[in-house]
């Protein structure tokens, strides 16, 4: 990967962040208006390309080749995120302190209106997003999400090699493999200013997001915890040219995986989204490790993490098993750029 590509990507991310931080949004008594006008996506550090939803049998359905999201009309029922390839389903139930008044479909988002809060649920290719809109100071500043699956074991904050967490969460099955990932928490007020927020993991696989509002906060306040289960549109072994590293595992990432890598650049002291990086790598490893072409797992992992963190804009992540195993630093550094020699 060329140095100029990385520079341009970083510059674009910085400029995008400056625009967001300078945007000013007028508060609305009706949170649905915020979704209809696209204000939620304007505030979000991770723009989302929604999958279209269709109303069927008193529910809303969003489908792609790899996954399906079922969103209920009743907020007290769970949304279901299904991985078609793996045959697994994850139930995601939201608990709010306020009762639901109505349900509205707005711009491919199902919006539940309560007295002081709007909750939006929408699907993207590979996952599901919950968006909380605190419309005024009377709105509750905590929201709970309960995760459930037939083989779910536990949830934990994802940690890096030094034991530090960026706030993202991994969901594990009973075999110790990752089922899904919950991305880094964030919250912004109507002027695009960051609002302190974090996740707590409670009993029964429950995640509570705490949003610490102050007197300086301008409403509405927006937060959108995002759950990932699948990450690639395709993956296959290919041969490129005639060089000694011509064999590669070519992975085409979904847009949201690219966005998660890009998101790490907008946060201070964050190298990458730990949970998404680990879950996506685990699923690559488990799916392709038994291939006759697979070798040098440590080197393949370093190449993968390099692509996730710095080369997320490439059309495909090409992992080349014949390349020598180098340290992560020597996999990333110029002029190597994910291709160690």
Coordinates of C-alpha atoms in Angstrom, one line a residue:
X1 CA 0.0 0.0 0.0
X2 CA 1.3 3.4 -0.9
X3 CA 2.1 6.0 1.7
X4 CA 0.0 8.6 -0.2
X5 CA -3.1 6.4 0.3
X6 CA -2.7 6.3 4.0
X7 CA -2.1 10.1 4.1
X8 CA -5.2 10.9 2.1
X9 CA -7.3 8.6 4.2
X10 CA -6.1 10.1 7.4
X11 CA -6.6 13.7 6.0
X12 CA -10.2 12.8 5.0
X13 CA -11.0 11.4 8.4
X14 CA -9.6 14.5 10.1
X15 CA -11.6 16.9 7.9
X16 CA -14.8 14.8 8.4
X17 CA -14.3 15.0 12.1
X18 CA -13.8 18.8 12.0
X19 CA -17.1 19.2 10.0
X20 CA -19.0 17.1 12.5
X21 CA -17.6 19.0 15.5
X22 CA -18.7 22.3 14.0
X23 CA -22.2 21.1 13.0
X24 CA -25.1 22.6 15.0
X25 CA -28.4 20.8 15.3
X26 CA -31.6 22.3 16.6
X27 CA -33.3 20.3 19.3
X28 CA -36.7 18.8 18.5
X29 CA -39.6 17.6 20.7
X30 CA -40.2 14.8 18.2
X31 CA -37.1 12.6 18.0
X32 CA -38.3 10.9 14.8
X33 CA -37.7 14.2 13.0
X34 CA -34.0 13.8 13.8
X35 CA -33.9 10.4 12.1
X36 CA -35.9 11.6 9.1
X37 CA -33.6 14.6 8.5
X38 CA -30.5 12.4 8.8
X39 CA -29.2 14.4 11.9
X40 CA -28.4 11.2 13.8
X41 CA -26.0 10.1 11.0
X42 CA -24.6 13.6 10.8
X43 CA -23.5 13.4 14.5
X44 CA -22.3 9.8 14.3
X45 CA -18.6 9.3 13.9
X46 CA -19.4 6.2 11.9
X47 CA -21.7 6.9 8.9
X48 CA -24.0 4.0 8.3
X49 CA -25.4 2.6 5.0
X50 CA -28.7 1.2 6.0
X51 CA -30.2 -2.0 4.7
X52 CA -33.8 -1.4 3.5
X53 CA -36.5 -2.6 5.8
X54 CA -39.8 -4.2 4.8
X55 CA -42.8 -4.6 7.1
X56 CA -43.9 -8.3 7.4
X57 CA -46.3 -9.9 9.8
X58 CA -46.2 -7.1 12.4
X59 CA -42.4 -6.9 12.2
X60 CA -39.8 -5.1 10.1
X61 CA -37.3 -7.3 8.2
X62 CA -33.9 -6.3 6.7
X63 CA -32.1 -8.9 4.6
X64 CA -28.7 -9.3 3.0
X65 CA -27.0 -12.4 1.5
X66 CA -25.2 -13.1 4.8
X67 CA -27.6 -11.9 7.5
X68 CA -31.1 -11.0 8.5
X69 CA -32.4 -8.5 11.1
X70 CA -35.9 -8.8 12.5
X71 CA -37.1 -5.6 14.3
X72 CA -40.4 -5.8 16.3
X73 CA -43.0 -3.1 16.5
X74 CA -43.2 -3.5 20.3
X75 CA -40.1 -2.2 22.0
X76 CA -40.5 -4.9 24.8
X77 CA -39.8 -7.6 22.2
X78 CA -36.2 -8.4 21.1
X79 CA -34.6 -7.7 17.8
X80 CA -33.1 -10.8 16.2
X81 CA -29.8 -10.6 14.3
X82 CA -29.2 -13.8 12.3
X83 CA -26.0 -15.0 10.6
X84 CA -27.2 -17.0 7.6
X85 CA -23.9 -18.6 6.9
X86 CA -23.2 -19.7 10.4
X87 CA -26.8 -20.5 11.2
X88 CA -26.7 -18.5 14.5
X89 CA -29.1 -16.0 15.9
X90 CA -28.5 -13.3 18.5
X91 CA -31.4 -11.8 20.4
X92 CA -31.0 -8.2 21.4
X93 CA -33.5 -6.7 23.9
X94 CA -33.5 -3.0 24.9
X95 CA -34.8 -1.9 28.3
X96 CA -35.8 1.8 28.8
X97 CA -37.1 3.5 31.9
X98 CA -39.9 5.1 29.8
X99 CA -42.9 3.4 28.2
X100 CA -43.3 3.3 24.4
X101 CA -45.9 5.7 22.9
X102 CA -45.7 4.7 19.3
X103 CA -43.6 3.0 16.6
X104 CA -42.6 4.8 13.4
X105 CA -40.6 3.7 10.3
X106 CA -38.4 6.6 9.3
X107 CA -35.7 6.4 6.6
X108 CA -35.1 2.7 7.0
X109 CA -35.0 3.1 10.8
X110 CA -37.6 1.7 13.2
X111 CA -38.2 4.5 15.8
X112 CA -39.8 3.9 19.2
X113 CA -41.1 7.1 20.7
X114 CA -41.3 7.6 24.5
X115 CA -42.0 10.7 26.5
X116 CA -38.4 12.1 26.5
X117 CA -36.5 9.6 24.4
X118 CA -36.4 8.2 20.9
X119 CA -34.9 4.8 20.3
X120 CA -34.0 3.9 16.7
X121 CA -33.0 0.4 15.4
X122 CA -31.6 -0.1 11.9
X123 CA -29.7 -2.7 10.1
X124 CA -26.4 -2.6 8.2
X125 CA -24.8 -5.3 6.2
X126 CA -23.3 -7.5 8.9
X127 CA -25.0 -6.1 12.0
X128 CA -27.5 -3.9 13.9
X129 CA -27.4 -0.4 15.4
X130 CA -29.4 1.0 18.3
X131 CA -29.6 4.7 18.4
X132 CA -30.6 6.5 21.6
X133 CA -31.8 10.1 21.3
X134 CA -32.1 12.0 24.7
X135 CA -34.5 14.8 23.7
X136 CA -34.3 16.8 26.9
X137 CA -32.8 16.9 30.4
X138 CA -35.7 14.7 31.7
X139 CA -34.6 11.8 29.5
X140 CA -33.0 8.9 31.3
X141 CA -29.2 8.8 30.9
X142 CA -28.8 5.0 31.0
X143 CA -30.0 2.4 28.6
X144 CA -29.8 -1.4 28.9
X145 CA -29.3 -4.0 26.2
X146 CA -29.7 -7.7 26.9
X147 CA -28.0 -10.2 24.6
X148 CA -29.1 -13.8 24.3
X149 CA -28.4 -16.8 22.1
X150 CA -28.7 -20.6 22.4
X151 CA -24.9 -21.0 22.9
X152 CA -24.1 -17.7 24.6
X153 CA -21.6 -17.8 27.5
X154 CA -20.6 -14.4 28.6
X155 CA -19.6 -10.8 27.7
X156 CA -16.4 -9.1 28.5
X157 CA -14.6 -5.8 27.8
X158 CA -12.1 -6.4 25.0
X159 CA -8.5 -5.8 26.1
X160 CA -5.3 -5.2 24.1
X161 CA -1.9 -6.9 24.8
X162 CA -1.3 -4.6 27.7
X163 CA -4.6 -5.3 29.4
X164 CA -6.1 -1.9 28.4
X165 CA -9.7 -1.6 27.0
X166 CA -11.1 0.9 24.6
X167 CA -14.6 0.3 25.9
X168 CA -15.7 -2.2 23.2
X169 CA -17.2 -5.6 24.2
X170 CA -16.8 -9.2 23.0
X171 CA -19.7 -11.7 23.2
X172 CA -18.5 -15.3 23.6
X173 CA -20.2 -18.7 23.0
X174 CA -19.8 -21.7 25.3
X175 CA -16.9 -23.1 23.3
X176 CA -14.9 -19.9 24.0
X177 CA -15.3 -18.5 20.5
X178 CA -16.5 -15.0 19.8
X179 CA -20.1 -14.6 18.6
X180 CA -20.3 -10.9 18.1
X181 CA -18.7 -7.6 19.0
X182 CA -20.1 -4.3 20.4
X183 CA -18.2 -1.4 19.1
X184 CA -16.6 1.5 21.1
X185 CA -19.2 3.6 22.9
X186 CA -19.7 7.3 22.0
X187 CA -22.2 10.1 22.6
X188 CA -22.5 13.6 21.2
X189 CA -24.7 16.6 21.9
X190 CA -26.6 18.7 19.4
X191 CA -23.5 20.8 18.7
X192 CA -21.3 17.7 18.0
X193 CA -19.5 17.9 21.3
X194 CA -18.4 14.7 22.9
X195 CA -20.4 13.6 25.9
X196 CA -18.6 11.2 28.3
X197 CA -20.1 7.7 28.1
X198 CA -19.1 4.1 28.9
X199 CA -20.5 0.5 29.0
X200 CA -21.1 -1.6 32.1
X201 CA -21.5 -5.3 31.9
X202 CA -24.2 -6.5 34.3
X203 CA -25.8 -9.9 35.1
X204 CA -27.7 -11.9 32.5
X205 CA -25.5 -10.7 29.6
X206 CA -26.8 -7.1 30.0
X207 CA -24.9 -4.1 28.8
X208 CA -25.7 -0.7 30.3
X209 CA -24.6 2.4 28.5
X210 CA -24.1 5.3 30.9
X211 CA -24.2 8.8 29.4
X212 CA -22.8 11.5 31.8
X213 CA -24.6 14.6 30.9
X214 CA -23.6 18.0 32.3
X215 CA -25.3 21.5 32.5
X216 CA -23.3 22.4 29.4
X217 CA -24.9 19.7 27.2
X218 CA -27.1 20.9 24.4
X219 CA -30.0 18.6 23.6
X220 CA -30.7 16.3 21.9
X221 CA -27.9 13.9 22.9
X222 CA -27.2 11.0 20.6
X223 CA -25.5 7.6 21.1
X224 CA -25.5 4.5 19.0
X225 CA -24.1 1.2 20.3
X226 CA -23.4 -1.0 17.3
X227 CA -23.4 -4.8 17.2
X228 CA -21.3 -6.7 14.6
X229 CA -21.6 -10.4 13.6
X230 CA -20.3 -10.7 10.0
X231 CA -17.5 -8.7 8.4
X232 CA -16.8 -9.8 4.8
X233 CA -18.8 -9.8 1.6
X234 CA -16.5 -12.6 0.2
X235 CA -13.3 -14.5 0.9
X236 CA -11.3 -16.8 -1.3
X237 CA -7.8 -18.0 -2.1
X238 CA -6.4 -16.4 -5.2
X239 CA -3.2 -16.3 -7.2
X240 CA -1.9 -12.9 -8.2
X241 CA 1.0 -12.8 -10.7
X242 CA 4.1 -15.0 -10.6
X243 CA 6.0 -13.7 -7.6
X244 CA 6.9 -15.8 -4.5
X245 CA 4.1 -14.3 -2.5
X246 CA 1.4 -14.6 -5.3
X247 CA -0.9 -16.8 -3.2
X248 CA -3.2 -14.8 -1.0
X249 CA -6.4 -15.0 1.0
X250 CA -8.5 -12.2 -0.5
X251 CA -11.1 -10.8 1.9
X252 CA -13.6 -8.1 0.7
X253 CA -14.6 -6.2 3.8
X254 CA -18.1 -4.8 4.4
X255 CA -18.5 -1.0 4.7
X256 CA -19.1 -1.1 8.4
X257 CA -15.8 -3.0 9.0
X258 CA -14.0 -0.2 7.2
X259 CA -15.8 2.4 9.2
X260 CA -14.8 0.7 12.5
X261 CA -11.2 0.8 11.5
X262 CA -11.6 4.5 10.4
X263 CA -13.4 5.2 13.7
X264 CA -10.2 4.5 15.6
X265 CA -8.5 7.5 14.1
X266 CA -11.2 9.8 15.5
X267 CA -10.5 8.7 19.1
X268 CA -7.5 9.7 21.2
X269 CA -5.0 6.9 22.2
X270 CA -7.0 4.2 20.4
X271 CA -5.1 2.0 18.0
X272 CA -8.2 0.1 16.8
X273 CA -11.6 -1.1 17.9
X274 CA -10.4 -4.1 20.0
X275 CA -13.6 -6.1 20.0
X276 CA -14.3 -5.7 16.2
X277 CA -10.7 -6.4 15.4
X278 CA -10.6 -9.6 17.5
X279 CA -14.0 -10.9 16.5
X280 CA -13.4 -10.3 12.8
X281 CA -9.9 -12.0 12.9
X282 CA -11.2 -14.9 14.9
X283 CA -13.9 -15.6 12.3
X284 CA -11.3 -15.4 9.5
X285 CA -9.0 -17.8 11.3
X286 CA -11.7 -20.3 12.2
X287 CA -13.1 -20.3 8.7
X288 CA -9.9 -20.6 6.7
X289 CA -7.3 -22.2 9.1
X290 CA -7.9 -25.7 7.8
X291 CA -7.1 -24.8 4.2
X292 CA -4.0 -26.4 2.6
X293 CA -2.8 -22.9 1.8
X294 CA -2.9 -21.6 5.4
X295 CA 0.4 -21.2 7.2
X296 CA 2.3 -18.8 9.5
X297 CA -0.7 -17.8 11.6
X298 CA 1.2 -15.1 13.5
X299 CA 2.3 -13.5 10.2
X300 CA -1.3 -13.7 8.8
X301 CA -2.7 -12.1 11.9
X302 CA -0.2 -9.3 11.8
X303 CA -1.1 -8.7 8.1
X304 CA -4.8 -8.7 9.0
X305 CA -4.5 -6.2 11.9
X306 CA -2.4 -3.9 9.7
X307 CA -5.1 -3.9 7.0
X308 CA -7.8 -3.4 9.6
X309 CA -6.0 -0.5 11.3
X310 CA -4.4 1.3 8.4
X311 CA -5.5 -0.1 5.0
X312 CA -9.2 -0.3 5.6
X313 CA -9.8 1.7 2.4
X314 CA -8.4 -1.0 0.1
X315 CA -10.9 -3.0 -2.1
X316 CA -9.7 -6.2 -0.5
X317 CA -7.5 -7.4 2.4
X318 CA -5.0 -9.7 0.8
X319 CA -3.2 -11.9 3.4
X320 CA -0.2 -13.7 1.9
X321 CA 0.8 -16.9 3.9
X322 CA 4.2 -17.2 2.3
X323 CA 5.5 -13.9 3.6
X324 CA 8.0 -14.0 6.4
X325 CA 6.8 -13.6 10.0
X326 CA 7.8 -10.2 11.3
X327 CA 6.7 -8.2 14.4
X328 CA 3.6 -6.1 14.1
X329 CA 5.7 -3.0 14.0
X330 CA 7.8 -4.4 11.2
X331 CA 4.6 -5.4 9.4
X332 CA 3.1 -1.9 9.5
X333 CA 6.2 0.3 9.2
X334 CA 7.1 2.1 5.9
X335 CA 8.0 1.0 3.3
X336 CA 6.4 -2.4 4.1
X337 CA 2.8 -1.3 4.7
X338 CA 1.3 -4.7 5.6
X339 CA 3.5 -6.6 3.2
X340 CA 6.6 -7.8 5.3
X341 CA 9.7 -8.8 3.5

